[in-house]
Short mmCIF file of C-alpha atoms in Angstrom, two decimals:
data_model
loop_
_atom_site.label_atom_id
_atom_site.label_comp_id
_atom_site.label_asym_id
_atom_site.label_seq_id
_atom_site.Cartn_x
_atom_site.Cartn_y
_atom_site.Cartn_z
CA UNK A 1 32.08 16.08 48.56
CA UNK A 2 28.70 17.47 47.57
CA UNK A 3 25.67 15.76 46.38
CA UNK A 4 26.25 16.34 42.66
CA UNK A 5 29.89 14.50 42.87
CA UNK A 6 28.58 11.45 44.74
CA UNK A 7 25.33 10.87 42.21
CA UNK A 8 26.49 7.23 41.03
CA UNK A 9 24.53 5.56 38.61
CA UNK A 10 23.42 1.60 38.47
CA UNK A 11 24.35 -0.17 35.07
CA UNK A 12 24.68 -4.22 34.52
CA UNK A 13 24.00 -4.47 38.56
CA UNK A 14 27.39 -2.92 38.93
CA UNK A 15 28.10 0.94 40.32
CA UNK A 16 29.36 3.69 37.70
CA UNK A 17 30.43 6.98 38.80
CA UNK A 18 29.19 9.98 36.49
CA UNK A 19 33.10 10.57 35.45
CA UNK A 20 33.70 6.89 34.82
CA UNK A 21 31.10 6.83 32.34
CA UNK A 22 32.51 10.19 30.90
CA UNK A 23 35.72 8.49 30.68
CA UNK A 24 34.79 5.65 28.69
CA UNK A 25 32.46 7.92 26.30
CA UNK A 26 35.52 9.43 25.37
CA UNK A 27 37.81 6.88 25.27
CA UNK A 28 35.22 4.94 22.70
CA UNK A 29 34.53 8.28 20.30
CA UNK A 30 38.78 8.58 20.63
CA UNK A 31 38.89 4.58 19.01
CA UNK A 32 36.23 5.06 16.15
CA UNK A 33 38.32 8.15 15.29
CA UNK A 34 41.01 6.57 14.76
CA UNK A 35 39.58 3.76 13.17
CA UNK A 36 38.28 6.28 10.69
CA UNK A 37 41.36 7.74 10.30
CA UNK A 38 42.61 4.09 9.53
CA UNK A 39 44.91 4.33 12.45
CA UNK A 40 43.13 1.13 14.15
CA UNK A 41 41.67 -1.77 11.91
CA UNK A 42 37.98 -2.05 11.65
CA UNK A 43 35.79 -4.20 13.88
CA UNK A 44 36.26 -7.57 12.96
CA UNK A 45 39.03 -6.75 11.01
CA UNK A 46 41.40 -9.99 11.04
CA UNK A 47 43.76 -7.98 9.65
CA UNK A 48 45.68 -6.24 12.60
CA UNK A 49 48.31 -4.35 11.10
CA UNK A 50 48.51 -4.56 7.45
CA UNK A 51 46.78 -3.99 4.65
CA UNK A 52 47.24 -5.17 0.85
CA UNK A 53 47.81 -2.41 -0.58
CA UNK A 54 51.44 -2.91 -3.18
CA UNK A 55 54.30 -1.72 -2.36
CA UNK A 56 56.34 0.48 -5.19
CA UNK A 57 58.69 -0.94 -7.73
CA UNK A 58 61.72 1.07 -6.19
CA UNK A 59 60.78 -0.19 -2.72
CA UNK A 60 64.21 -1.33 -1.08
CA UNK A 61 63.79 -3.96 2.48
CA UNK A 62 66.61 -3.95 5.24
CA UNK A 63 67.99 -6.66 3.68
CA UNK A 64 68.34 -5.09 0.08
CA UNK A 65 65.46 -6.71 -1.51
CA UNK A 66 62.34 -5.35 -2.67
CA UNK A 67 59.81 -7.90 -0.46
CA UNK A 68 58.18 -7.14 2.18
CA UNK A 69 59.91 -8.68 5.42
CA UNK A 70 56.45 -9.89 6.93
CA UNK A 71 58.42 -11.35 9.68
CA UNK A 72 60.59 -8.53 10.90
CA UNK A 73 59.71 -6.02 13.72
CA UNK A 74 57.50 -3.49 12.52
CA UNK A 75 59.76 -0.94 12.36
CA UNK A 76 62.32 -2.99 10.02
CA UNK A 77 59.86 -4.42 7.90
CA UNK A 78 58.27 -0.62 7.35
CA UNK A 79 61.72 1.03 6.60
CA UNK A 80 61.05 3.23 9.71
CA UNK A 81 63.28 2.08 13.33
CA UNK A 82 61.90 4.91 14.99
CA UNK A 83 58.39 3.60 14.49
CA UNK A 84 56.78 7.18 13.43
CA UNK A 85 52.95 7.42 13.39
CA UNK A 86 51.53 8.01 10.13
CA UNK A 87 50.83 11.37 9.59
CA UNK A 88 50.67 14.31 6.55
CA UNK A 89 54.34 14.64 7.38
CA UNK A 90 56.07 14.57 3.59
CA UNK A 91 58.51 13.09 4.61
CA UNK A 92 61.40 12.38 1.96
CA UNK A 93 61.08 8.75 0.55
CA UNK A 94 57.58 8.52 2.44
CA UNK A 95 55.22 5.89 0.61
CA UNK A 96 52.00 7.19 -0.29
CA UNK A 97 49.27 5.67 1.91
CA UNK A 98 47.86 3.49 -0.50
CA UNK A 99 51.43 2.03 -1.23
CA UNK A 100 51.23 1.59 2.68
CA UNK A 101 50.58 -1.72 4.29
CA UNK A 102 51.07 -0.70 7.57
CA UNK A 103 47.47 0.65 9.35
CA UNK A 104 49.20 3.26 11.68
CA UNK A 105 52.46 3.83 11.09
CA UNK A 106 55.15 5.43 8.06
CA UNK A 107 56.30 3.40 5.46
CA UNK A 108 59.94 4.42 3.75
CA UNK A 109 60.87 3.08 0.21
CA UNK A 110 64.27 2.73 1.65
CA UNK A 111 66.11 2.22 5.26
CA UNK A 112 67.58 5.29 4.57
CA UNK A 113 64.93 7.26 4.65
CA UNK A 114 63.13 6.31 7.53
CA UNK A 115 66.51 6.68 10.08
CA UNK A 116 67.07 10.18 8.10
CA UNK A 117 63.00 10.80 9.36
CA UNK A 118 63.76 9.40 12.57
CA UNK A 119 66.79 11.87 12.80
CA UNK A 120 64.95 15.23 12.18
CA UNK A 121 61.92 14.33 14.58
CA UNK A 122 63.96 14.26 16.83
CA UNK A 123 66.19 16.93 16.02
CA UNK A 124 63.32 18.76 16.03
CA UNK A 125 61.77 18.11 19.39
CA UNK A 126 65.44 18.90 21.01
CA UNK A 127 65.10 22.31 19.45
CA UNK A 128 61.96 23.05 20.29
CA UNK A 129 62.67 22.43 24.00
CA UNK A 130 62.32 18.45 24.56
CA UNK A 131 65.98 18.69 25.51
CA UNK A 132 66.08 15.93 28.21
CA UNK A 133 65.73 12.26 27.62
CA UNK A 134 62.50 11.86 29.58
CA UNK A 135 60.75 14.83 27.70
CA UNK A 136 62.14 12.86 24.27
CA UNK A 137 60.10 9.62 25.26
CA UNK A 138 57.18 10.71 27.09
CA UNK A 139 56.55 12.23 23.68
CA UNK A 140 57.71 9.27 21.76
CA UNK A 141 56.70 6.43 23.34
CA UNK A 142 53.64 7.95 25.72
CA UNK A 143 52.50 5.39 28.75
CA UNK A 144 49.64 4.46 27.18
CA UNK A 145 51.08 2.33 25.27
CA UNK A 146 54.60 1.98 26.13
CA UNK A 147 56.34 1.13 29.79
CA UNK A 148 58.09 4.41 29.53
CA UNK A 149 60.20 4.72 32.55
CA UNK A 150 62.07 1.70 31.35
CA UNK A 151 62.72 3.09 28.25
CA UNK A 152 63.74 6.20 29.13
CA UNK A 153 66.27 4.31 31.82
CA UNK A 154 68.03 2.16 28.83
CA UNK A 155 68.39 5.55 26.41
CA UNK A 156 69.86 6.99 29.52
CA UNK A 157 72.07 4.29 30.09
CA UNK A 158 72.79 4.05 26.22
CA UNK A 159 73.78 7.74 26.21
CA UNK A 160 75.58 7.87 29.60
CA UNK A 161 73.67 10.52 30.69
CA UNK A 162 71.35 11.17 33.35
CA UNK A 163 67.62 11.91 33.44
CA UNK A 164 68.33 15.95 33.71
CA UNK A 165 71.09 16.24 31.60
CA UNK A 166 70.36 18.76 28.78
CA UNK A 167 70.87 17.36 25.08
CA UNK A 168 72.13 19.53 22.48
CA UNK A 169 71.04 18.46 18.26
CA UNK A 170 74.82 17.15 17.99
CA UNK A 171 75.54 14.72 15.26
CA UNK A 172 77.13 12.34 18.03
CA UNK A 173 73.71 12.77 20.25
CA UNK A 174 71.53 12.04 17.23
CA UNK A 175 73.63 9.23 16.75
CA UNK A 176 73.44 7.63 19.98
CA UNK A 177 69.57 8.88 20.61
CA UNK A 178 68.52 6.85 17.38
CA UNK A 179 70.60 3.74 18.11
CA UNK A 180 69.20 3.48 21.17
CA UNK A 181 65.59 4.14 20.28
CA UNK A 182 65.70 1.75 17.59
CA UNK A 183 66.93 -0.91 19.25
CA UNK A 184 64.11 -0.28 21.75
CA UNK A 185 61.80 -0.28 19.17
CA UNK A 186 62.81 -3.28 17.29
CA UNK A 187 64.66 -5.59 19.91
CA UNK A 188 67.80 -5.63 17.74
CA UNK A 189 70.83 -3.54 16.32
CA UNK A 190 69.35 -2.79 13.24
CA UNK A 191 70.98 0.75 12.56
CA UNK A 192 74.38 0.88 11.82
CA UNK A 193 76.98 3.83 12.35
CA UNK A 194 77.16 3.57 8.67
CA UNK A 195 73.50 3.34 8.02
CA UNK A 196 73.05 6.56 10.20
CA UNK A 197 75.90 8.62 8.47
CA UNK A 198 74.03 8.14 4.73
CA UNK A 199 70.93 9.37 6.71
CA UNK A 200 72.27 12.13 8.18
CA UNK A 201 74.11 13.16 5.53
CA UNK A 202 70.45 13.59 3.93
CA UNK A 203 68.74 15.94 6.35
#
């Protein structure tokens, strides 16, 4: 190790390496993006994860109402089990962001929608090469934020498959992959075979 890569720098009485300062530069101008991008509430914010914006007259909850479920999992309460980010995705039966009152992620006006989402991400990351549970999750649920190998053990299990089998876009995979994921995501069997077959029939 040269001179340049042991120059440490003294901050709050404590020692700081050059690329642990680095680190944390970027990790701070990452979270005011976000928050700008209204992906993270505002400092101060009591408000951690929605918003007030209203909700549409056709809006549908799992339950067949048209309230917001305040108390569901997130995913449930959003329309969306798969718990996609929000992003310019037009998704079919998408709510407009300022009919959204979640801060990060997709809001559906229906169930329906949100599985039939769910379905073609992932569809979509199988064809374009994601083919193995493990490259499914670490791209859904990365380990910043998720404990990944445990979640890629129970969609394994789920699926009776192991962590190198190859997955082909089958309606039966999809099936499995999203019943499995959402009941991950939400602690529950919210998705129904029946539930998935309207969806599916969608895409």
């Amino acid at each position: 190790m040269d001179k340049k890569q042991k120059k440490i720098l003294f901050i709050s009485g404590g020692l700081v390496t050059t690329g642990a300062i680095v680190t944390t530069i970027l990790l701070i101008r990452r979270r005011n993006k976000k928050r700008q991008q209204g992906l993270l509430p505002h400092r101060g914010s009591n408000i951690l994860t929605t918003n007030r914006n209203e909700l549409p007259s056709d809006f549908q909850n799992w339950n067949g109402g048209n309230t917001y479920l305040s108390n569901a999992p997130r995913g449930i309460r959003n329309n969306n089990p798969g718990n996609l980010i929000y992003t310019n995705i037009k998704w079919n039966g998408k709510l407009p962001k300022e009919q959204n009152k979640d801060r990060r992620f997709e809001m559906f006006k229906a169930p329906v929608y949100g599985v039939r989402a769910m379905i073609k991400d992932l569809k979509h990351d199988i064809e374009k090469g994601k083919n193995t549970v493990p490259a499914l999750i670490e791209e859904y649920a990365p380990k910043f934020e998720n404990n990944t190998a445990a979640y890629i053990k129970t969609v394994c299990k789920d699926l009776k498959v192991s962590k190198t089998a190859k997955l082909l876009p089958t309606k039966n995979t999809l099936r499995l992959l999203v019943l499995s994921i959402a009941r991950v995501e939400n602690g529950g069997n919210y998705v129904s075979n029946e539930l998935f077959d309207r969806a599916y029939s969608m895409i």
